[in-house]
Amino acid sequence: MHDDRRKREVDADIDHDVASVLYAADPASFPAHACAIALLAVVYVAYEGDGPLPLFCVLLHGVAICLAIGLWSWRWRRPSRFGARRWIGLHALRNVALYGAPGLSAWFAFQHASAALAAAHIVLLVALTTLAYAANALNALNLRSAMVPLLLPAATLHVLQADNGRLALGVALLIIIVAVDLLASQYRDVHRDLAVARAEQQRLAQIIARQKGVIKEASIARTRFFAAASHDLRQPLHAIGLLAHSLADRRASEAEREATAQHIVDNVEALNHLFNQVLDLARLESGVTQAMPQHFHLSDVLARIEQQFRPAAAAKGLALRIAPTSCVAFTDPVLLERVVANLVSNAVRYTERGAVWIGVRRSASPERCFVEVRDSGIGIAPQEHELVFEEFYQAPLAGRDRREGHGLGLSTVRRLTRLLGGEPMLRSAPGRGTTMRVPVRTGDPSLVTASLVAAPVMSAFIDGRRVLCVDEDPANLEALGALLTRWGCVVRGCPDELAAVRAISEGFVPDVLLCDYRIDSHQTGIEAMQAVREALRRRGHHGLARVLITGDMASPELAALVAEGVPVLHKPVTPTRLRRTLDVLLQPRSEGHEAA
């Protein structure tokens, strides 16, 4: 399909070039045809015995030239009136009339006994053939519509009156027609190759121009990102420094010290929140954040959101309304919760009175529904709708406190929603509140394995499984081992690759490998994973589930691991996230295939 489209584009370019060349050559041909008319008039009209026919032929040639000049002028004035193909076709019709008049006039040469007159007429026709080739060789239709009316009548008359060497001349004229046509065909092939090369060169130039544009935009965005991040990081640090000096002032009262300490706490929280948002955005940008879909009740996510934001809404006197729903989703519940949490956080932050409504709306398609967050807040102007999704962009609002937001929430929402396979939708107007919709794929109620709001329970998928943990930090190994043991797992902790391979040689065959990315300065967790898999393969064991835990934001190795479908969990990893990851990996294929 792509090749057909490229061929159509090349053909269109060639047609445009041919039409331009055909009409560009016309002005130079008009004087030549005028000279041909003059010669015909002098030679044939002077003979009184031929009657009015020579005069009619001369007039016909003159009319044809006038039509040709009119067609050329029309295209010069209104080139967009027709497409290239239509202009080429009109030019071919013009050629039939323009070259047919001198071609038919060959009949008059046969009415005279003078061989010199006939030879001179043939010379004139051959000269016009040269002109026809020079002006029309790029198009077969135009070349033939000129040569055939010009030479075929003379060739036919010579062949039919095969005396005094006329047969040989007629055959020669036919050979000229064929030879010129073949020569023009080769010329057209060369022109097409050049057109294809030029089109490819233009395509590459466009790609390079687009890539340069993308690089330029990325550079501008990076500069804006670092400038904004530097400003927003310096603001709370600057405030903390000043507040710390105030706190050390012995002349301050106890109440003033408490207020100062609270301001420090507020700025530290703002700084911590900004760091978390920047790290989240960096993980999304690096492409190592993975979506691990599972079937769950959307009401569970909404209940967690309600529990998280009801105190903040109540403190501002806002009603937080959660619409009941029975919808089941098939997506990553953790990432979806982060999306909805960002939306609700914005709604609570920028709503001074009224309510924040959260619910699920059905879609026209049974395969999709929408999580909707609506508020009665200040709203967003239409010209800001696209801008608010950019990093560090904040719509201009009077009296905004920089600690209330950093312009990363909606950018994270858009990236996470795209990672989940959708696009966030915004509907808002100043003073009329804001509505945000996030599309969610619907799931199967029969495949829901656990509640997201209930206390973590041991699933049958993980109970009794053998887990090999590789981490050079003894504290991490101890904590991870204790957690997995409480979940009913049989755990073996190893500080490096050699210890892990030794554990396998001693008979410990793991179902799951949990490996830290940074083991030591000379080895990564990916190498340890490969060594463990090879050790198991030599003993005939396959089907090892792998999970990599890392604090790195971006790495080509991590991206390659994600592409293989290996879960990459970024520190700090919560027990809930780890348990859900293991549940998805250890589900039987009949149940977990879709979730994988």
Coordinates of C-alpha atoms in Angstrom, one line a residue:
M1 CA 0.0 0.0 0.0
H2 CA 2.8 2.4 0.9
D3 CA 4.6 1.5 -2.5
D4 CA 1.4 2.2 -4.4
R5 CA 1.0 5.6 -2.7
R6 CA 4.6 6.5 -3.5
K7 CA 4.0 5.4 -7.1
R8 CA 0.9 7.6 -7.3
E9 CA 2.9 10.6 -5.9
V10 CA 5.7 10.1 -8.4
D11 CA 3.3 9.8 -11.3
A12 CA 1.6 13.0 -10.2
D13 CA 4.9 14.8 -10.0
I14 CA 5.8 13.5 -13.5
D15 CA 2.5 14.6 -14.9
H16 CA 3.0 18.1 -13.4
D17 CA 6.5 18.3 -14.9
V18 CA 5.3 17.1 -18.3
A19 CA 2.5 19.6 -18.5
S20 CA 4.9 22.4 -17.5
V21 CA 7.4 21.4 -20.1
L22 CA 4.8 21.0 -22.9
Y23 CA 3.4 24.4 -22.4
A24 CA 6.8 26.0 -21.7
A25 CA 8.0 24.8 -25.2
D26 CA 5.0 26.2 -27.0
P27 CA 6.1 29.9 -27.5
A28 CA 9.3 28.7 -29.3
S29 CA 7.2 26.5 -31.6
F30 CA 4.8 29.2 -32.7
P31 CA 7.3 31.1 -35.0
A32 CA 8.3 27.7 -36.6
H33 CA 4.7 26.9 -37.5
A34 CA 4.3 30.5 -38.8
C35 CA 7.2 30.0 -41.1
A36 CA 5.7 26.6 -42.2
I37 CA 2.5 28.4 -43.1
A38 CA 4.4 31.0 -45.1
L39 CA 6.3 28.4 -47.1
L40 CA 3.1 26.5 -47.8
A41 CA 1.4 29.7 -49.0
V42 CA 4.2 30.7 -51.2
V43 CA 4.6 27.2 -52.8
Y44 CA 1.0 26.0 -53.2
V45 CA -1.3 29.0 -53.1
A46 CA 0.7 30.4 -56.0
Y47 CA -0.4 27.5 -58.2
E48 CA -3.7 28.5 -59.7
G49 CA -4.6 25.0 -60.9
D50 CA -5.0 23.6 -57.4
G51 CA -8.1 25.8 -56.7
P52 CA -9.1 26.8 -53.2
L53 CA -7.8 23.6 -51.4
P54 CA -4.3 25.0 -50.7
L55 CA -5.8 28.1 -49.3
F56 CA -8.1 26.1 -47.1
C57 CA -5.1 24.1 -45.8
V58 CA -3.1 27.2 -45.1
L59 CA -6.1 28.7 -43.2
L60 CA -6.6 25.5 -41.3
H61 CA -3.0 25.6 -40.2
G62 CA -3.4 29.3 -39.2
V63 CA -6.5 28.5 -37.2
A64 CA -4.7 25.7 -35.4
I65 CA -1.9 28.0 -34.4
C66 CA -4.4 30.5 -33.1
L67 CA -6.1 27.8 -31.0
A68 CA -2.6 26.7 -29.8
I69 CA -1.8 30.2 -28.7
G70 CA -5.2 30.5 -27.0
L71 CA -4.7 27.2 -25.1
W72 CA -1.2 28.3 -24.0
S73 CA -2.5 31.7 -22.8
W74 CA -5.4 30.0 -20.9
R75 CA -3.1 27.8 -19.0
W76 CA -0.7 30.7 -18.3
R77 CA -3.5 32.7 -16.8
R78 CA -5.4 29.9 -15.0
P79 CA -3.0 27.0 -14.4
S80 CA -5.3 25.5 -11.6
R81 CA -8.3 25.3 -13.9
F82 CA -7.6 21.7 -14.7
G83 CA -5.3 19.0 -13.4
A84 CA -2.0 18.1 -15.1
R85 CA -3.6 15.1 -16.9
R86 CA -6.3 17.2 -18.4
W87 CA -3.9 19.9 -19.6
I88 CA -1.8 17.1 -21.2
G89 CA -4.9 15.8 -23.0
L90 CA -5.9 19.2 -24.3
H91 CA -2.3 19.7 -25.6
A92 CA -2.5 16.4 -27.5
L93 CA -5.8 17.5 -29.2
R94 CA -4.1 20.7 -30.1
N95 CA -1.2 18.8 -31.7
V96 CA -3.6 16.8 -33.9
A97 CA -4.8 20.1 -35.5
L98 CA -1.5 21.9 -35.4
Y99 CA 0.5 19.1 -37.1
G100 CA -2.3 17.6 -39.1
A101 CA -2.6 20.7 -41.4
P102 CA 1.0 20.5 -42.8
G103 CA 0.8 16.7 -42.8
L104 CA -2.3 16.7 -45.0
S105 CA -0.8 19.3 -47.3
A106 CA 1.6 16.6 -48.6
W107 CA -1.2 15.6 -50.9
F108 CA -0.6 18.8 -52.9
A109 CA 3.0 17.8 -53.6
F110 CA 1.8 14.7 -55.4
Q111 CA -0.3 16.9 -57.7
H112 CA 2.8 18.3 -59.3
A113 CA 5.3 16.6 -61.5
S114 CA 8.3 18.4 -59.9
A115 CA 10.2 15.9 -57.8
A116 CA 12.1 18.8 -56.2
L117 CA 8.9 20.2 -54.9
A118 CA 7.9 16.9 -53.3
A119 CA 11.4 16.5 -51.7
A120 CA 11.2 20.1 -50.3
H121 CA 7.9 19.3 -48.8
I122 CA 9.3 16.1 -47.1
V123 CA 12.2 18.2 -45.8
L124 CA 9.6 20.6 -44.3
L125 CA 7.7 17.7 -42.7
V126 CA 10.9 16.2 -41.2
A127 CA 11.9 19.6 -39.8
L128 CA 8.5 19.9 -38.1
T129 CA 9.1 16.3 -36.8
T130 CA 12.2 17.5 -35.2
L131 CA 10.3 20.4 -33.6
A132 CA 7.6 17.9 -32.5
Y133 CA 10.1 15.7 -30.8
A134 CA 11.8 18.5 -29.0
A135 CA 8.5 19.9 -27.7
N136 CA 6.6 16.6 -26.9
A137 CA 9.1 13.8 -26.3
L138 CA 8.3 13.7 -22.5
N139 CA 4.8 12.4 -23.3
A140 CA 4.0 9.5 -25.6
L141 CA 0.4 10.7 -26.3
N142 CA 1.5 14.2 -27.3
L143 CA 4.4 13.0 -29.4
R144 CA 2.3 10.5 -31.4
S145 CA -0.5 13.0 -31.8
A146 CA 2.0 15.2 -33.5
M147 CA 4.1 12.8 -35.5
V148 CA 1.4 10.5 -36.9
P149 CA -0.8 13.3 -38.4
L150 CA 2.4 15.0 -39.7
L151 CA 4.2 12.0 -41.4
L152 CA 1.7 9.3 -41.9
P153 CA -0.2 10.9 -44.8
A154 CA 3.1 11.5 -46.7
A155 CA 4.3 8.0 -45.9
T156 CA 1.0 6.5 -47.1
L157 CA 1.0 8.4 -50.4
H158 CA 4.6 7.4 -51.1
V159 CA 3.9 3.7 -50.4
L160 CA 0.7 3.8 -52.6
Q161 CA 2.5 5.5 -55.5
A162 CA 5.6 3.2 -55.5
D163 CA 7.3 4.7 -58.5
N164 CA 10.4 6.8 -59.0
G165 CA 11.8 5.7 -55.6
R166 CA 8.8 6.9 -53.7
L167 CA 8.3 3.4 -52.0
A168 CA 11.7 3.7 -50.3
L169 CA 11.0 7.2 -49.1
G170 CA 7.6 6.1 -47.7
V171 CA 9.2 3.3 -45.8
A172 CA 11.9 5.7 -44.6
L173 CA 9.2 8.0 -43.2
L174 CA 7.5 5.0 -41.4
I175 CA 10.9 4.1 -40.0
I176 CA 11.4 7.7 -38.8
I177 CA 8.0 7.5 -37.0
V178 CA 9.0 4.3 -35.2
A179 CA 12.6 5.4 -34.5
V180 CA 11.6 8.7 -33.0
D181 CA 9.0 7.0 -30.8
L182 CA 11.5 4.5 -29.5
L183 CA 14.1 7.2 -28.9
A184 CA 11.5 9.3 -27.0
S185 CA 10.6 6.2 -24.9
Q186 CA 14.2 5.9 -23.7
Y187 CA 14.2 9.6 -22.9
R188 CA 11.0 9.3 -20.9
D189 CA 12.5 6.4 -18.9
V190 CA 15.5 8.5 -18.0
H191 CA 13.2 11.4 -17.0
R192 CA 11.1 9.0 -14.8
D193 CA 14.2 7.7 -13.1
L194 CA 15.3 11.3 -12.4
A195 CA 11.8 12.2 -11.2
V196 CA 11.8 9.2 -8.8
A197 CA 15.2 10.2 -7.5
R198 CA 14.1 13.7 -7.0
A199 CA 10.9 12.6 -5.2
E200 CA 12.9 10.4 -2.9
Q201 CA 15.4 13.3 -2.3
Q202 CA 12.4 15.6 -1.4
R203 CA 10.9 12.9 0.8
L204 CA 14.2 12.5 2.7
A205 CA 14.6 16.3 2.9
Q206 CA 11.1 16.5 4.4
I207 CA 11.9 13.8 6.9
I208 CA 15.1 15.6 7.9
A209 CA 13.2 18.8 8.2
R210 CA 10.6 17.2 10.5
Q211 CA 13.3 15.6 12.6
K212 CA 15.1 18.9 12.9
G213 CA 11.8 20.4 14.0
V214 CA 11.2 17.7 16.6
I215 CA 14.8 18.1 17.9
K216 CA 14.3 21.8 18.1
E217 CA 11.0 21.5 19.9
A218 CA 12.5 18.9 22.3
S219 CA 15.4 21.3 23.0
I220 CA 13.0 24.2 23.7
A221 CA 10.9 21.9 25.9
R222 CA 13.9 20.7 27.8
T223 CA 15.1 24.2 28.3
R224 CA 11.7 25.2 29.5
F225 CA 11.5 22.1 31.7
F226 CA 14.8 22.8 33.5
A227 CA 14.1 26.5 33.8
A228 CA 10.7 25.8 35.4
A229 CA 12.0 22.9 37.5
S230 CA 14.9 25.0 38.7
H231 CA 12.6 27.8 39.7
D232 CA 10.1 25.6 41.4
L233 CA 12.8 23.7 43.3
R234 CA 14.6 26.9 44.4
Q235 CA 11.4 28.5 45.7
P236 CA 10.8 26.1 48.6
L237 CA 14.5 25.7 49.3
H238 CA 14.9 29.5 49.5
A239 CA 11.8 29.7 51.8
I240 CA 13.2 26.9 54.0
G241 CA 16.5 28.6 54.3
L242 CA 14.9 31.9 55.4
L243 CA 12.5 30.1 57.7
A244 CA 15.3 28.1 59.3
H245 CA 17.1 31.4 60.3
S246 CA 13.8 32.7 61.7
L247 CA 13.4 29.5 63.7
A248 CA 16.9 30.0 65.2
D249 CA 16.0 33.5 66.3
R250 CA 15.8 33.3 70.1
R251 CA 13.7 36.5 70.3
A252 CA 10.8 34.8 68.5
S253 CA 7.9 33.8 70.6
E254 CA 6.7 30.2 70.9
A255 CA 3.7 30.8 68.7
E256 CA 6.0 32.4 66.0
R257 CA 8.3 29.4 66.2
E258 CA 5.4 27.0 65.8
A259 CA 4.1 29.0 62.8
T260 CA 7.6 29.0 61.3
A261 CA 8.1 25.3 61.8
Q262 CA 4.7 24.7 60.1
H263 CA 5.8 26.8 57.2
I264 CA 9.0 24.7 56.9
V265 CA 6.9 21.5 57.0
D266 CA 4.6 22.9 54.2
N267 CA 7.6 23.8 52.0
V268 CA 9.3 20.5 52.6
E269 CA 6.0 18.7 51.6
A270 CA 5.8 20.9 48.5
L271 CA 9.4 20.1 47.6
N272 CA 8.8 16.4 48.2
H273 CA 5.7 16.5 46.0
L274 CA 7.6 18.2 43.2
F275 CA 10.4 15.7 43.3
N276 CA 7.9 12.8 43.1
Q277 CA 6.1 14.4 40.2
V278 CA 9.4 15.0 38.3
L279 CA 10.5 11.4 39.0
D280 CA 7.2 10.1 37.8
L281 CA 7.4 12.2 34.6
A282 CA 11.0 11.0 34.1
R283 CA 10.0 7.4 34.4
L284 CA 7.2 7.9 31.8
E285 CA 9.5 9.8 29.5
S286 CA 12.1 7.0 29.6
G287 CA 9.5 4.4 28.5
V288 CA 10.2 1.9 31.3
T289 CA 6.9 2.4 33.1
Q290 CA 4.7 -0.6 32.4
A291 CA 1.0 -1.1 32.4
M292 CA 0.0 -4.4 34.1
P293 CA -3.7 -4.8 33.4
Q294 CA -6.0 -6.9 35.4
H295 CA -9.8 -7.2 35.9
F296 CA -11.1 -5.2 38.9
H297 CA -14.1 -3.3 40.1
L298 CA -13.8 0.4 39.3
S299 CA -15.7 1.1 42.6
D300 CA -12.6 -0.1 44.5
V301 CA -10.5 2.6 42.9
L302 CA -13.1 5.3 43.5
A303 CA -13.4 4.2 47.2
R304 CA -9.6 4.6 47.6
I305 CA -9.8 8.0 46.0
E306 CA -12.6 9.0 48.3
Q307 CA -10.7 7.9 51.3
Q308 CA -7.7 9.9 50.2
F309 CA -9.3 13.2 49.3
R310 CA -12.4 13.5 51.5
P311 CA -10.5 15.2 54.3
A312 CA -9.0 17.8 52.0
A313 CA -12.4 18.5 50.4
A314 CA -14.1 18.8 53.7
A315 CA -11.4 21.2 54.9
K316 CA -12.4 23.6 52.1
G317 CA -16.2 23.0 52.6
L318 CA -16.5 21.1 49.4
A319 CA -18.8 18.1 48.8
L320 CA -17.0 15.1 47.4
R321 CA -19.6 13.0 45.6
I322 CA -18.8 9.5 44.4
A323 CA -21.4 7.9 42.1
P324 CA -21.9 4.2 42.7
T325 CA -20.9 2.0 39.8
S326 CA -20.8 -1.7 39.0
C327 CA -18.4 -1.4 36.1
V328 CA -15.5 -3.8 35.8
A329 CA -12.3 -2.5 34.2
F330 CA -9.4 -4.2 32.5
T331 CA -6.4 -2.0 32.9
D332 CA -3.6 -1.2 35.4
P333 CA -5.4 -0.2 38.7
V334 CA -2.3 1.5 40.1
L335 CA -1.7 3.7 37.1
L336 CA -5.4 4.4 36.7
E337 CA -5.6 5.4 40.4
R338 CA -2.7 7.8 39.9
V339 CA -4.5 9.4 36.9
V340 CA -7.8 9.9 38.9
A341 CA -5.9 11.1 41.9
N342 CA -4.2 13.8 39.9
L343 CA -7.5 14.9 38.4
V344 CA -9.2 15.0 41.8
S345 CA -6.3 16.8 43.4
N346 CA -6.6 19.5 40.8
A347 CA -10.4 19.7 41.2
V348 CA -10.1 20.1 45.0
R349 CA -7.3 22.6 44.7
Y350 CA -9.0 25.0 42.2
T351 CA -12.6 24.7 43.5
E352 CA -13.6 27.2 46.3
R353 CA -17.2 26.3 46.6
G354 CA -19.6 23.7 45.4
A355 CA -18.7 20.1 44.8
V356 CA -16.3 17.6 43.1
W357 CA -18.1 14.8 41.4
I358 CA -16.4 11.5 40.5
G359 CA -18.2 8.7 38.6
V360 CA -18.2 6.3 35.7
R361 CA -20.1 6.9 32.5
R362 CA -21.0 4.2 30.0
S363 CA -19.8 4.5 26.4
A364 CA -21.7 3.7 23.2
S365 CA -19.3 0.8 22.8
P366 CA -19.6 -2.0 25.4
E367 CA -15.8 -2.4 25.3
R368 CA -15.2 1.0 26.9
C369 CA -16.4 3.3 29.7
F370 CA -15.2 6.6 31.0
V371 CA -14.0 7.7 34.5
E372 CA -15.2 11.3 34.9
V373 CA -14.1 13.9 37.3
R374 CA -16.2 17.1 37.4
D375 CA -15.9 20.2 39.5
S376 CA -17.6 23.6 40.0
G377 CA -14.3 25.4 40.1
I378 CA -12.8 28.4 38.3
G379 CA -12.6 26.6 34.9
I380 CA -10.1 26.8 32.1
A381 CA -10.2 29.2 29.1
P382 CA -10.5 27.4 25.7
Q383 CA -7.2 28.7 24.4
E384 CA -5.5 27.0 27.5
H385 CA -7.0 23.6 26.9
E386 CA -4.0 22.1 25.1
L387 CA -1.4 24.1 27.0
V388 CA -2.4 22.8 30.4
F389 CA -1.2 19.3 29.4
E390 CA 2.4 20.6 28.8
E391 CA 5.1 20.1 31.5
F392 CA 5.3 23.0 34.0
Y393 CA 2.6 25.0 32.3
Q394 CA 0.1 26.7 34.6
A395 CA -2.9 28.7 33.4
P396 CA -2.6 32.3 34.5
L397 CA -4.7 32.7 37.7
A398 CA -4.8 35.7 40.0
G399 CA -3.3 35.1 43.4
R400 CA -1.9 31.7 42.6
D401 CA 0.4 30.2 45.3
R402 CA 3.3 28.4 43.6
R403 CA 3.2 25.8 46.3
E404 CA -0.3 24.8 45.1
G405 CA 0.9 23.1 42.0
H406 CA 3.8 22.8 39.6
G407 CA 2.2 22.2 36.2
L408 CA 3.0 18.5 36.1
G409 CA -0.3 16.9 37.2
L410 CA -2.1 17.1 33.8
S411 CA 1.1 16.3 31.9
T412 CA 1.4 13.1 33.9
V413 CA -2.3 12.4 33.4
R414 CA -1.9 12.5 29.6
R415 CA 1.2 10.4 29.5
L416 CA -0.3 7.8 31.9
T417 CA -3.6 7.7 30.0
R418 CA -1.8 7.2 26.7
L419 CA 0.2 4.4 28.3
L420 CA -3.1 2.8 29.2
G421 CA -4.3 3.1 25.6
G422 CA -6.5 6.2 25.7
E423 CA -6.5 10.0 25.5
P424 CA -7.8 12.3 28.2
M425 CA -10.7 14.6 27.3
L426 CA -11.2 18.1 28.7
R427 CA -14.3 20.2 28.7
S428 CA -14.1 23.5 30.6
A429 CA -14.9 27.2 30.5
P430 CA -14.1 30.1 32.8
G431 CA -16.5 30.2 35.8
R432 CA -18.3 27.0 34.7
G433 CA -16.0 24.3 36.2
T434 CA -14.0 21.6 34.5
T435 CA -14.9 18.1 33.4
M436 CA -12.1 15.5 32.7
R437 CA -12.8 12.1 31.1
V438 CA -10.4 9.2 31.0
P439 CA -11.3 6.2 28.7
V440 CA -11.1 2.8 30.4
R441 CA -11.4 -0.6 28.8
T442 CA -14.1 -2.7 30.3
G443 CA -13.3 -6.1 31.9
D444 CA -14.9 -9.4 32.7
P445 CA -16.5 -9.7 36.2
S446 CA -15.8 -13.4 36.3
L447 CA -12.1 -12.7 36.1
V448 CA -11.9 -10.4 39.1
T449 CA -9.6 -12.1 41.6
A450 CA -9.5 -9.7 44.5
S451 CA -10.7 -6.4 45.9
L452 CA -8.5 -3.4 45.7
V453 CA -9.8 -1.9 48.9
A454 CA -9.9 -5.0 51.1
A455 CA -6.9 -5.9 53.2
P456 CA -4.3 -7.8 51.2
V457 CA -5.1 -11.5 51.3
M458 CA -3.0 -14.4 50.2
S459 CA -3.9 -15.5 46.7
A460 CA -3.6 -19.1 45.7
F461 CA -1.3 -18.1 42.9
I462 CA 1.6 -17.1 45.2
D463 CA 1.1 -19.4 48.2
G464 CA 3.9 -22.0 48.4
R465 CA 5.9 -20.5 45.5
R466 CA 9.7 -20.5 45.6
V467 CA 11.2 -17.0 45.2
L468 CA 14.9 -16.3 44.6
C469 CA 15.9 -12.7 45.7
V470 CA 19.1 -11.2 44.5
D471 CA 20.2 -7.9 46.1
E472 CA 23.6 -6.9 47.5
D473 CA 21.9 -4.9 50.4
P474 CA 21.4 -7.2 53.4
A475 CA 18.7 -5.0 54.8
N476 CA 16.7 -5.1 51.5
L477 CA 17.1 -8.9 51.4
E478 CA 15.9 -9.3 54.9
A479 CA 12.9 -7.0 54.5
L480 CA 11.9 -8.6 51.2
G481 CA 12.4 -12.1 52.6
A482 CA 10.2 -11.3 55.6
L483 CA 7.4 -9.9 53.4
L484 CA 7.4 -12.8 51.0
T485 CA 7.5 -15.4 53.9
R486 CA 4.4 -13.8 55.4
W487 CA 2.7 -14.3 52.0
G488 CA 3.5 -18.0 52.2
C489 CA 6.5 -18.1 49.8
V490 CA 9.7 -20.1 50.2
V491 CA 12.4 -17.5 49.9
R492 CA 16.1 -17.7 49.2
G493 CA 18.2 -14.5 49.4
C494 CA 21.5 -14.1 47.5
P495 CA 23.8 -11.1 47.4
D496 CA 25.0 -11.7 43.8
E497 CA 24.9 -13.8 40.7
L498 CA 27.4 -16.4 41.9
A499 CA 25.4 -17.1 45.1
A500 CA 22.2 -17.3 43.0
V501 CA 23.7 -19.9 40.7
R502 CA 25.1 -21.8 43.7
A503 CA 21.6 -21.9 45.2
I504 CA 20.2 -23.5 42.0
S505 CA 23.0 -26.1 42.0
E506 CA 22.1 -27.0 45.6
G507 CA 18.6 -27.8 44.5
F508 CA 16.6 -24.6 45.0
V509 CA 14.5 -24.2 41.8
P510 CA 12.7 -20.9 41.9
D511 CA 9.3 -20.0 40.4
V512 CA 10.1 -16.3 40.6
L513 CA 13.3 -14.3 40.4
L514 CA 13.3 -10.9 42.2
C515 CA 16.4 -9.1 41.2
D516 CA 17.8 -5.6 42.0
Y517 CA 19.2 -3.7 39.0
R518 CA 22.3 -2.4 40.7
I519 CA 24.1 -5.3 42.3
D520 CA 27.7 -4.0 42.3
S521 CA 29.9 -1.7 40.2
H522 CA 30.7 -4.6 37.8
Q523 CA 27.4 -6.3 37.4
T524 CA 23.8 -5.6 36.8
G525 CA 20.6 -7.5 37.7
I526 CA 20.0 -8.2 34.0
E527 CA 23.3 -10.2 33.9
A528 CA 22.3 -12.0 37.0
M529 CA 18.9 -12.9 35.5
Q530 CA 20.6 -14.3 32.4
A531 CA 22.9 -16.4 34.5
V532 CA 20.0 -17.8 36.6
R533 CA 17.9 -18.6 33.5
E534 CA 20.9 -20.4 32.0
A535 CA 21.5 -22.4 35.2
L536 CA 17.9 -23.5 35.3
R537 CA 17.8 -24.3 31.6
R538 CA 20.8 -26.6 32.0
R539 CA 18.7 -28.5 34.6
G540 CA 15.7 -28.7 32.3
H541 CA 13.6 -26.1 34.2
H542 CA 11.8 -23.4 32.2
G543 CA 9.0 -20.9 32.8
L544 CA 10.8 -18.6 35.3
A545 CA 8.9 -15.5 36.2
R546 CA 11.2 -12.5 36.5
V547 CA 10.8 -9.1 38.2
L548 CA 13.5 -6.4 38.2
I549 CA 13.5 -3.7 40.9
T550 CA 15.4 -0.5 40.2
G551 CA 15.9 3.1 41.3
D552 CA 17.1 4.1 37.8
M553 CA 14.9 6.3 35.7
A554 CA 16.1 5.5 32.2
S555 CA 18.4 2.9 30.6
P556 CA 18.6 1.2 27.2
E557 CA 18.9 -2.1 29.1
L558 CA 15.7 -1.4 31.1
A559 CA 13.8 -0.4 28.0
A560 CA 14.9 -3.7 26.3
L561 CA 13.7 -5.6 29.3
V562 CA 10.4 -3.9 29.2
A563 CA 10.1 -4.7 25.5
E564 CA 10.5 -8.4 26.5
G565 CA 7.6 -8.1 28.9
V566 CA 9.6 -8.3 32.1
P567 CA 8.0 -6.2 34.9
V568 CA 10.3 -3.4 36.0
L569 CA 9.3 -1.9 39.4
H570 CA 10.7 1.4 40.4
K571 CA 11.7 2.1 44.0
P572 CA 10.1 2.7 46.4
V573 CA 8.0 -0.4 45.7
T574 CA 5.0 -0.8 47.8
P575 CA 3.9 -4.3 49.0
T576 CA 0.6 -3.9 47.2
R577 CA 2.3 -3.2 43.9
L578 CA 4.7 -6.1 44.4
R579 CA 1.9 -8.5 45.3
R580 CA -0.2 -7.6 42.4
T581 CA 2.7 -8.0 40.0
L582 CA 3.4 -11.5 41.3
D583 CA -0.3 -12.4 41.2
V584 CA -0.4 -11.4 37.5
L585 CA 2.8 -13.3 36.6
L586 CA 1.8 -16.4 38.5
Q587 CA -1.7 -16.7 37.3
P588 CA -2.4 -19.9 35.2
R589 CA -2.2 -19.2 31.5
S590 CA -5.9 -19.9 31.0
E591 CA -6.7 -17.0 33.3
G592 CA -3.7 -14.8 33.0
H593 CA -3.2 -14.8 29.3
E594 CA -5.4 -11.8 28.7
A595 CA -3.9 -10.0 31.6
A596 CA -0.4 -10.6 30.4

